[in-house]
Short mmCIF file of C-alpha atoms in Angstrom, two decimals:
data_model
loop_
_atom_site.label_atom_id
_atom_site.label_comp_id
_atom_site.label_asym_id
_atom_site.label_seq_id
_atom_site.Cartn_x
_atom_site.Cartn_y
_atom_site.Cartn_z
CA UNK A 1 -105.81 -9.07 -40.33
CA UNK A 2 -104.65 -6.91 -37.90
CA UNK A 3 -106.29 -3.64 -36.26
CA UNK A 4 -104.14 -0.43 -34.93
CA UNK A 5 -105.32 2.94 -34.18
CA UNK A 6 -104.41 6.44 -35.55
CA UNK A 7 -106.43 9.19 -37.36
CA UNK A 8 -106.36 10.12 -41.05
CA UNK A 9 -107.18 14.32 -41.99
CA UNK A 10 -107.67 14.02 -45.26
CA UNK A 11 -109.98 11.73 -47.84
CA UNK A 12 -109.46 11.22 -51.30
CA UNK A 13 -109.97 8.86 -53.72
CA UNK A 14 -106.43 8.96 -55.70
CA UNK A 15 -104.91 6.86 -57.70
CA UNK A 16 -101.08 7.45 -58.46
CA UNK A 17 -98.69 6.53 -61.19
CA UNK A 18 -95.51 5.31 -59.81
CA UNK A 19 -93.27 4.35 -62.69
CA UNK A 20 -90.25 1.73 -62.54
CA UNK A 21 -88.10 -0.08 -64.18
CA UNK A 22 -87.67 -3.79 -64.18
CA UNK A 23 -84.94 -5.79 -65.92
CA UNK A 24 -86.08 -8.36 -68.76
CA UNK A 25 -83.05 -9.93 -68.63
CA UNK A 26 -79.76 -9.03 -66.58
CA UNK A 27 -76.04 -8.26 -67.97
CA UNK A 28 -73.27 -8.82 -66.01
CA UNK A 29 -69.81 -7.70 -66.36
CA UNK A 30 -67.58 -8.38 -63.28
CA UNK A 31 -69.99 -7.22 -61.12
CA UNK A 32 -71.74 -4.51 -62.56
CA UNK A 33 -75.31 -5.71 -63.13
CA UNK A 34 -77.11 -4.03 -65.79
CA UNK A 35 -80.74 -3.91 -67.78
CA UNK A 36 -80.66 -5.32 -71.58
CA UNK A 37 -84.56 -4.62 -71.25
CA UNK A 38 -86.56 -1.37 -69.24
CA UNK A 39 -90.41 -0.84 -69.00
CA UNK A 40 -92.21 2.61 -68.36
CA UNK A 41 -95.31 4.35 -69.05
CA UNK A 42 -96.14 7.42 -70.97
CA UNK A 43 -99.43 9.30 -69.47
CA UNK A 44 -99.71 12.22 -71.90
CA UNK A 45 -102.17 13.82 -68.68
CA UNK A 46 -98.91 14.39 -66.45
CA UNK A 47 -96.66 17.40 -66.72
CA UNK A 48 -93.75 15.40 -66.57
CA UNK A 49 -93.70 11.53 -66.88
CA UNK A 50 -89.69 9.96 -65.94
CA UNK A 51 -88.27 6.85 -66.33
CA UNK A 52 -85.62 5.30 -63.86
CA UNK A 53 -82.78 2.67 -64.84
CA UNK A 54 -80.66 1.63 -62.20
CA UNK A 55 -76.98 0.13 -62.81
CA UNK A 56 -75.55 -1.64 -59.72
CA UNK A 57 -72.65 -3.65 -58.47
CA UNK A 58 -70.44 -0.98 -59.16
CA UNK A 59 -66.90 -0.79 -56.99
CA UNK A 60 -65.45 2.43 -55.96
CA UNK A 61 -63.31 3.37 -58.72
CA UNK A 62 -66.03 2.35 -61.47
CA UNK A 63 -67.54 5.05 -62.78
CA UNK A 64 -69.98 6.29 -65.56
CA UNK A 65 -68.30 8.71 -68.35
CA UNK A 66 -71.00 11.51 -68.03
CA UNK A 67 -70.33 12.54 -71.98
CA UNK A 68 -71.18 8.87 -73.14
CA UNK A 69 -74.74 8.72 -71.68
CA UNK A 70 -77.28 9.05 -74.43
CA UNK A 71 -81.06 8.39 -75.61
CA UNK A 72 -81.19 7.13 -79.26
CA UNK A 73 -84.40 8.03 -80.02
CA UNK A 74 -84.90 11.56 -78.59
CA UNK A 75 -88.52 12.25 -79.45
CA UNK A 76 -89.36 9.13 -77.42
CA UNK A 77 -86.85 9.89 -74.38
CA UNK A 78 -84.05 12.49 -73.60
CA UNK A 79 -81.61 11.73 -70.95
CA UNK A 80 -82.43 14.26 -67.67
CA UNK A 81 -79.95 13.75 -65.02
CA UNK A 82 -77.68 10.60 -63.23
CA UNK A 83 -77.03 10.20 -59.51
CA UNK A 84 -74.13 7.72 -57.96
CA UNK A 85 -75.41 6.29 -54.92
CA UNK A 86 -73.63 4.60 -52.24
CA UNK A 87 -74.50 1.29 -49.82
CA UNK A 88 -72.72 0.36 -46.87
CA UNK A 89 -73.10 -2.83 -44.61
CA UNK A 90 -71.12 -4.71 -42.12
CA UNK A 91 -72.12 -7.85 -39.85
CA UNK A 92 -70.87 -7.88 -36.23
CA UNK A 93 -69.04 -10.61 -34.59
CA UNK A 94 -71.29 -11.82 -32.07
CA UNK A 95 -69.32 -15.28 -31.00
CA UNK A 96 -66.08 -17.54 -31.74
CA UNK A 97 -67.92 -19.04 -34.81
CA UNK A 98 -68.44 -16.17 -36.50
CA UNK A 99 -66.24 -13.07 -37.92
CA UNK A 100 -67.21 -9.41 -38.77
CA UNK A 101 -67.18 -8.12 -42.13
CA UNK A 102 -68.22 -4.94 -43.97
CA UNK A 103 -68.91 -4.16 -47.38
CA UNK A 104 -69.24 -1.22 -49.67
CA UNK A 105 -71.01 -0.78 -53.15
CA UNK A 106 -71.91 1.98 -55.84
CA UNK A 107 -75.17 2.56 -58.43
CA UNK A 108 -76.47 4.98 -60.80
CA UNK A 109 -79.65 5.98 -61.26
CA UNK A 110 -80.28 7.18 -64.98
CA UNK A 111 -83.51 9.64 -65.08
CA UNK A 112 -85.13 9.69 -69.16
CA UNK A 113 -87.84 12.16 -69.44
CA UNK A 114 -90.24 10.89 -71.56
CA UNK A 115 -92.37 12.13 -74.41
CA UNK A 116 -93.72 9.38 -76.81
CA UNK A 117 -94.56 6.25 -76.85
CA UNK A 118 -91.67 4.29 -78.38
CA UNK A 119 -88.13 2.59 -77.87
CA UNK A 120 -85.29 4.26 -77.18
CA UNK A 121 -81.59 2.85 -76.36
CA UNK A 122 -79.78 4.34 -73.33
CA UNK A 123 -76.21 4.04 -73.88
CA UNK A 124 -73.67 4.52 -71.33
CA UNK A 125 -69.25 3.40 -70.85
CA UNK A 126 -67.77 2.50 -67.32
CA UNK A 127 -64.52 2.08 -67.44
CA UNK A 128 -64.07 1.93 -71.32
CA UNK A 129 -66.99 -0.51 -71.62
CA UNK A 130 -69.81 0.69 -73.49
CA UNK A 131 -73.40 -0.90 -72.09
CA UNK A 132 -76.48 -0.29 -73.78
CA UNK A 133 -80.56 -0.87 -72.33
CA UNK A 134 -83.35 -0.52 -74.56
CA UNK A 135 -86.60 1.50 -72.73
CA UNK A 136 -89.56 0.35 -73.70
CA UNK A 137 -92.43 2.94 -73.26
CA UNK A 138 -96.16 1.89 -73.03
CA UNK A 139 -99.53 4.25 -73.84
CA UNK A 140 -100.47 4.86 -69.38
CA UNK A 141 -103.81 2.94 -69.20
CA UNK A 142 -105.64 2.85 -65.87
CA UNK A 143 -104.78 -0.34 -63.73
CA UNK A 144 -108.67 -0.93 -62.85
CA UNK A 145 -111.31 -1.73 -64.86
CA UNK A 146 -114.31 -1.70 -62.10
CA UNK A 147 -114.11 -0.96 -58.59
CA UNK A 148 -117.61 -1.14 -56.16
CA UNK A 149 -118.98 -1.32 -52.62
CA UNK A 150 -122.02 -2.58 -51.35
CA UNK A 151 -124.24 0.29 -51.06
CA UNK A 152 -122.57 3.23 -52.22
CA UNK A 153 -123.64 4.62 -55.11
CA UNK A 154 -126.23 1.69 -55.79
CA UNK A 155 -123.20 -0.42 -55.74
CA UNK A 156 -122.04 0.94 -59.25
CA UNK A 157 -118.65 0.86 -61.07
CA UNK A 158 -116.71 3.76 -58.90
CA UNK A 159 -114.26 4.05 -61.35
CA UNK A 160 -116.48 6.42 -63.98
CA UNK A 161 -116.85 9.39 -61.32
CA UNK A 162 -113.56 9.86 -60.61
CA UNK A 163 -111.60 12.43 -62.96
CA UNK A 164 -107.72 10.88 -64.07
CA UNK A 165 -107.03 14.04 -66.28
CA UNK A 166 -103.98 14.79 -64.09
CA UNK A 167 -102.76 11.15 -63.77
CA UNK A 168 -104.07 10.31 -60.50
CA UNK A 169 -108.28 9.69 -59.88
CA UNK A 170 -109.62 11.88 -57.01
CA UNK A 171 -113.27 12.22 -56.00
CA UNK A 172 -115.43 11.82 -52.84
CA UNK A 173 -118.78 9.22 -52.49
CA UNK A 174 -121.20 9.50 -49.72
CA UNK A 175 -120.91 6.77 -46.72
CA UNK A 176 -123.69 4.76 -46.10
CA UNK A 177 -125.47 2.36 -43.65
CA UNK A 178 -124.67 -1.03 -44.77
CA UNK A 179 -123.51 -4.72 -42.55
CA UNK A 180 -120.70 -7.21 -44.06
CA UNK A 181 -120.48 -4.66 -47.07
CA UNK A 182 -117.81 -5.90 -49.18
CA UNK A 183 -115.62 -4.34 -51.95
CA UNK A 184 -115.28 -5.57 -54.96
CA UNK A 185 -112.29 -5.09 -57.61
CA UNK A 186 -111.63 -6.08 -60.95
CA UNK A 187 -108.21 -5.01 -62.62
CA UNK A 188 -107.30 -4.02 -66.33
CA UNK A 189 -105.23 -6.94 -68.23
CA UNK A 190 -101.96 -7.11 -67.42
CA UNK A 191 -102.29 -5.92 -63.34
CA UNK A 192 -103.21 -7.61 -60.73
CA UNK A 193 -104.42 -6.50 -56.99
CA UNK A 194 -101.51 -7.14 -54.45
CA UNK A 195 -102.55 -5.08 -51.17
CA UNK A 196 -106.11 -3.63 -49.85
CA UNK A 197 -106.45 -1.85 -46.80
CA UNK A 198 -109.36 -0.12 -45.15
CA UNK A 199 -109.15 2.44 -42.28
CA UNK A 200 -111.96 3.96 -40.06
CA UNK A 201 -111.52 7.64 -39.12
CA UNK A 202 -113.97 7.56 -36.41
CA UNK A 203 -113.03 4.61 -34.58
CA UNK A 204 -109.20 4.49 -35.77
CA UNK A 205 -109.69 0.43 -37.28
CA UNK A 206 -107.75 -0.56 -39.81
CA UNK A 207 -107.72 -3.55 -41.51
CA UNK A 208 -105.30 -5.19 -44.27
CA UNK A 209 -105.03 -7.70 -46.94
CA UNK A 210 -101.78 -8.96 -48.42
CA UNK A 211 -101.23 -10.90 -51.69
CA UNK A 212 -98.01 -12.24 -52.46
CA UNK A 213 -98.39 -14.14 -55.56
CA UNK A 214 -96.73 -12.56 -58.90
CA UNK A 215 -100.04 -13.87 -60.74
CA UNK A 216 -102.97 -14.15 -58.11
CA UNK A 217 -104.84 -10.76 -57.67
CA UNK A 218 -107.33 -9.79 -54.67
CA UNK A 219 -110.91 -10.02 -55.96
CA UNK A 220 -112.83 -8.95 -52.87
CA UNK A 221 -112.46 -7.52 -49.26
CA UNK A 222 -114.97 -7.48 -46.19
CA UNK A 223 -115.16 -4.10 -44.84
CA UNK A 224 -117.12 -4.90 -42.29
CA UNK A 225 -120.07 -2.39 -41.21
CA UNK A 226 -120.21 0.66 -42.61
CA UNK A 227 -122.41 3.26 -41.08
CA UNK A 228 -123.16 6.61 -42.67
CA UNK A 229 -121.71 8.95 -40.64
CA UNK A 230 -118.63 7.58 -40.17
CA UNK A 231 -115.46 8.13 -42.40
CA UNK A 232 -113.91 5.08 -43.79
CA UNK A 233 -110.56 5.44 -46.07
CA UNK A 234 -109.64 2.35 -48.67
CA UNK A 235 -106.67 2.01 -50.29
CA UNK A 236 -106.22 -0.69 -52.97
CA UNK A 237 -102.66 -1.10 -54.80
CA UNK A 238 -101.92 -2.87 -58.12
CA UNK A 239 -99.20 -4.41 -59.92
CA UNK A 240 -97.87 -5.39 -63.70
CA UNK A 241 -95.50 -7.65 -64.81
CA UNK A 242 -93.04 -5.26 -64.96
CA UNK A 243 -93.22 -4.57 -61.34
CA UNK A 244 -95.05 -0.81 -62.10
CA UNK A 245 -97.48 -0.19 -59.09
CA UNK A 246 -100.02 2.50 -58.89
CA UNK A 247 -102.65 2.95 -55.89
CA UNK A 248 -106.05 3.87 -55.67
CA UNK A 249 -107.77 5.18 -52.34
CA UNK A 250 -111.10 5.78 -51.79
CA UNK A 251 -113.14 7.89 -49.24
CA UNK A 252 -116.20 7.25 -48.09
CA UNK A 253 -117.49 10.62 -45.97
CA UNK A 254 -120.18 10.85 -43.59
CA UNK A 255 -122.88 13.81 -45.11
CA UNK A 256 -121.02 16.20 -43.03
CA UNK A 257 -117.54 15.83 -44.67
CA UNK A 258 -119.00 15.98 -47.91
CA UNK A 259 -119.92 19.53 -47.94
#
């Protein structure tokens, strides 16, 4: 753990979608790296939900033919937009043994808006070779299934007073006087708890908890003393599988703040 000082404004208890793709299994061609397989979720709540697939490896000269990008199944996804990107490195010479180099390399990022839940196949051609990923979109469920600290609200499941109707949680629980209080989190199936952090706006503490195992999740965290008229912000983030996070942060406001 580690402690550092700066002061928060604002106190919420959100929880945000962040949707990504992750490859099921890689194709290669030369060295264009594409995704046979892409993962997103559909949150019928949001105003717009968007799905990302990235194609890398790409050299200068290879590009995607704009008129051969496509979404097979259009009531599950329609193709929105596509952006080439560009990544530059070199490595400095820094003694006999060693040389300096420098390398350059392209990407496209293609944006689906989504609709249903469903498949759809993403087609796309660089330089007369046609490439194909099939997007596989999940019903949004909420990464948590129980969330508590010692004290507040009798130490019940904080997850039924927030409100998710607009794809994020928000909502506000009274601080309260309480030693070695300790959270408490239990994920949905399929996620798992890989960061928790908890920050003190009146004294400016914060302190963290990393995990990085890709099946271990964080069960509990010591927050310490809490004292009721202090403001203390969590944040807890979750993973899948498929490499989707989403984070939930929760405020705990001295009487004053809650008015």
């Amino acid at each position: 753990m580690r402690q550092i000082t700066h002061k928060l404004v604002y106190i919420i208890l959100t929880i945000a979608l962040m949707i990504c793709i992750f490859p099921a299994d890689t194709v290669r061609a030369e060295s264009i790296r594409t995704k046979s397989d892409s993962y997103a979720y559909y949150n019928p709540a949001l105003k717009s939900n968007v799905a990302v697939i990235e194609i890398s490896g790409l050299t200068k000269d290879q590009r995607i033919v704009k008129e051969s990008i496509a979404s097979s199944n259009a009531s599950v996804g329609k193709i929105k937009s596509y952006t080439r990107r560009s990544f530059y490195s070199n490595t400095a010479k820094v003694d006999s043994k060693s040389r300096s180099s420098e390398r350059k390399s392209y990407s496209y990022l293609i944006r689906v808006n989504l609709y249903a839940v469903g498949d759809t196949t993403i087609s796309y051609t660089i330089d007369g070779t046609a490439y194909s990923t099939v997007l596989h979109v999940t019903a949004y469920s909420s990464p948590v299934s129980s969330v508590s600290v010692a004290g507040v609200n009798s130490s019940a499941n904080l997850v039924t007073d927030v409100d998710f109707s607009k794809g994020y949680g928000t909502g506000r629980f009274a601080n309260v006087n309480k030693k070695n209080a300790k959270l408490k989190i239990t994920p949905s199936t399929g996620w798992r708890v890989i960061s928790v952090s908890s920050e003190n706006e009146s004294t400016g503490y914060e302190y963290k908890k990393y995990n990085n195992s890709s099946t271990k999740s964080i069960s509990s965290f010591n927050l310490g003393t809490l004292k009721q008229d202090e403001d203390v912000n969590i944040q807890i983030v979750f993973a899948d599988s498929y490499g989707n996070s989403m984070s939930l942060t929760l405020r705990l406001s001295s009487p004053a703040n809650l008015k």
